[in-house]
Tab-separated table of C-alpha atoms in Angstrom:
chain	number	residue	atom	x	y	z
A	1	UNK	CA	-12.815	0.774	19.042
A	2	UNK	CA	-16.614	2.130	18.987
A	3	UNK	CA	-18.389	1.018	16.032
A	4	UNK	CA	-19.085	3.863	13.203
A	5	UNK	CA	-21.754	3.712	10.662
A	6	UNK	CA	-22.915	5.559	7.879
A	7	UNK	CA	-26.115	4.794	6.102
A	8	UNK	CA	-26.252	4.580	2.302
A	9	UNK	CA	-29.259	6.282	1.113
A	10	UNK	CA	-29.554	5.427	-2.853
A	11	UNK	CA	-28.176	2.248	-4.830
A	12	UNK	CA	-24.224	2.691	-5.895
A	13	UNK	CA	-22.786	2.366	-9.178
A	14	UNK	CA	-19.413	0.927	-9.688
A	15	UNK	CA	-16.677	3.531	-9.083
A	16	UNK	CA	-18.847	5.133	-6.645
A	17	UNK	CA	-18.355	6.342	-3.053
A	18	UNK	CA	-20.556	4.023	-0.761
A	19	UNK	CA	-19.892	6.171	2.441
A	20	UNK	CA	-17.613	8.387	4.167
A	21	UNK	CA	-16.750	7.374	7.601
A	22	UNK	CA	-15.515	10.130	10.191
A	23	UNK	CA	-12.907	8.290	12.443
A	24	UNK	CA	-9.263	8.322	13.802
A	25	UNK	CA	-7.220	5.479	12.421
A	26	UNK	CA	-4.545	4.904	15.126
A	27	UNK	CA	-3.104	2.033	13.484
A	28	UNK	CA	-2.511	-1.555	15.268
A	29	UNK	CA	-4.706	-1.916	18.260
A	30	UNK	CA	-4.396	-5.728	18.738
A	31	UNK	CA	-8.065	-6.054	17.437
A	32	UNK	CA	-9.413	-7.470	14.411
A	33	UNK	CA	-11.339	-4.779	12.593
A	34	UNK	CA	-14.543	-5.556	10.114
A	35	UNK	CA	-16.047	-3.225	7.240
A	36	UNK	CA	-19.691	-4.559	7.666
A	37	UNK	CA	-21.968	-3.826	4.907
A	38	UNK	CA	-25.662	-3.953	6.476
A	39	UNK	CA	-28.646	-5.121	3.938
A	40	UNK	CA	-27.127	-5.733	0.531
A	41	UNK	CA	-29.797	-6.409	-2.003
A	42	UNK	CA	-28.994	-9.971	-3.757
A	43	UNK	CA	-28.481	-9.479	-7.465
A	44	UNK	CA	-30.059	-11.273	-10.413
A	45	UNK	CA	-26.093	-12.341	-11.753
A	46	UNK	CA	-23.156	-13.302	-9.648
A	47	UNK	CA	-20.747	-10.315	-9.204
A	48	UNK	CA	-17.748	-9.272	-7.418
A	49	UNK	CA	-17.974	-6.304	-5.053
A	50	UNK	CA	-14.152	-4.898	-4.732
A	51	UNK	CA	-14.176	-2.679	-2.126
A	52	UNK	CA	-11.395	0.302	-2.038
A	53	UNK	CA	-10.510	2.458	1.027
A	54	UNK	CA	-9.424	5.869	0.650
A	55	UNK	CA	-7.768	8.269	3.317
A	56	UNK	CA	-6.878	11.572	3.452
A	57	UNK	CA	-4.055	11.726	1.152
A	58	UNK	CA	-6.813	10.312	-1.634
A	59	UNK	CA	-5.049	7.349	-2.650
A	60	UNK	CA	-7.461	4.262	-2.769
A	61	UNK	CA	-5.970	1.126	-1.620
A	62	UNK	CA	-8.103	-2.258	-2.454
A	63	UNK	CA	-9.575	-3.751	0.889
A	64	UNK	CA	-10.693	-6.979	-0.995
A	65	UNK	CA	-13.340	-8.530	-3.221
A	66	UNK	CA	-17.006	-9.623	-1.840
A	67	UNK	CA	-19.006	-11.733	-3.646
A	68	UNK	CA	-22.607	-11.969	-4.252
A	69	UNK	CA	-24.170	-14.959	-6.213
A	70	UNK	CA	-26.751	-14.544	-9.353
A	71	UNK	CA	-30.182	-14.947	-7.739
A	72	UNK	CA	-31.760	-14.795	-10.954
A	73	UNK	CA	-35.192	-12.324	-11.564
A	74	UNK	CA	-37.610	-12.448	-9.204
A	75	UNK	CA	-40.297	-14.999	-9.723
A	76	UNK	CA	-42.338	-17.419	-7.887
A	77	UNK	CA	-44.459	-16.986	-4.812
A	78	UNK	CA	-41.705	-16.395	-2.214
A	79	UNK	CA	-39.448	-13.409	-3.926
A	80	UNK	CA	-39.268	-11.665	-0.733
A	81	UNK	CA	-37.605	-14.520	1.229
A	82	UNK	CA	-35.233	-15.690	-2.246
A	83	UNK	CA	-34.343	-11.836	-2.057
A	84	UNK	CA	-33.795	-10.856	1.656
A	85	UNK	CA	-30.996	-8.449	1.977
A	86	UNK	CA	-27.876	-9.578	3.512
A	87	UNK	CA	-24.853	-9.050	5.469
A	88	UNK	CA	-21.270	-9.056	4.013
A	89	UNK	CA	-18.443	-8.543	6.185
A	90	UNK	CA	-14.579	-7.621	4.876
A	91	UNK	CA	-11.946	-8.076	7.329
A	92	UNK	CA	-9.531	-4.882	7.050
A	93	UNK	CA	-7.278	-4.774	10.052
A	94	UNK	CA	-4.042	-5.116	7.929
A	95	UNK	CA	-5.360	-2.271	5.540
A	96	UNK	CA	-6.044	0.097	8.330
A	97	UNK	CA	-2.404	-0.278	9.803
A	98	UNK	CA	-1.350	1.281	6.455
A	99	UNK	CA	-4.121	4.338	6.750
A	100	UNK	CA	-2.939	5.203	10.424
A	101	UNK	CA	-3.751	8.754	10.964
A	102	UNK	CA	-6.495	9.001	8.707
A	103	UNK	CA	-9.412	10.885	9.948
A	104	UNK	CA	-12.104	10.457	7.370
A	105	UNK	CA	-12.364	7.356	5.557
A	106	UNK	CA	-14.052	6.612	2.178
A	107	UNK	CA	-15.405	3.647	0.892
A	108	UNK	CA	-15.739	2.696	-2.741
A	109	UNK	CA	-17.137	0.272	-4.758
A	110	UNK	CA	-16.290	-1.575	-7.969
A	111	UNK	CA	-18.576	-4.238	-9.217
A	112	UNK	CA	-17.147	-6.714	-11.762
A	113	UNK	CA	-18.576	-9.871	-13.475
A	114	UNK	CA	-17.215	-13.165	-12.512
A	115	UNK	CA	-14.477	-12.585	-15.214
A	116	UNK	CA	-13.419	-9.607	-13.363
A	117	UNK	CA	-14.806	-7.028	-16.312
A	118	UNK	CA	-16.318	-4.043	-14.750
A	119	UNK	CA	-19.837	-3.786	-14.786
A	120	UNK	CA	-20.896	-0.186	-15.327
A	121	UNK	CA	-24.864	-0.220	-16.049
A	122	UNK	CA	-25.595	-1.908	-12.491
A	123	UNK	CA	-25.945	-0.557	-8.877
A	124	UNK	CA	-25.653	-2.205	-5.863
A	125	UNK	CA	-28.248	-1.288	-2.888
A	126	UNK	CA	-27.664	-1.701	0.616
A	127	UNK	CA	-28.563	0.113	3.959
A	128	UNK	CA	-25.382	1.115	5.318
A	129	UNK	CA	-21.666	0.332	6.181
A	130	UNK	CA	-20.113	-0.085	9.538
A	131	UNK	CA	-16.230	0.327	10.459
A	132	UNK	CA	-16.331	-2.078	13.590
A	133	UNK	CA	-13.966	-4.079	16.254
A	134	UNK	CA	-14.647	-7.834	15.554
A	135	UNK	CA	-16.506	-9.980	18.229
A	136	UNK	CA	-14.244	-11.995	20.198
A	137	UNK	CA	-14.215	-15.337	18.638
């Protein structure tokens, strides 16, 4: 599978679509498939990022959870280093088998606190999303 990328030009709030990927999901290929979130900005408080994928039939499937650990408000002399963007990776191999035949894959985000309560007043900033075959281990 060749990598498929989408930019995320603006911060995304809970319940919104992060990106749409034009891809033909063929089902099991024997490869591990990852959804990679590039340039994720750190959060002031710890958050659960619940990622869902939506195929052509518009049914959302939870792909899994990613986590950010609260960094507190920027302060001190080196806030850039402390708040440097990170890369988060989610294995979506099994879920893509359920979405075989899909040609347009939407990636959705729900932001939750550490008690899994929805956080509606916050948004997440990131550079982009990529669907790729995992590197050989």
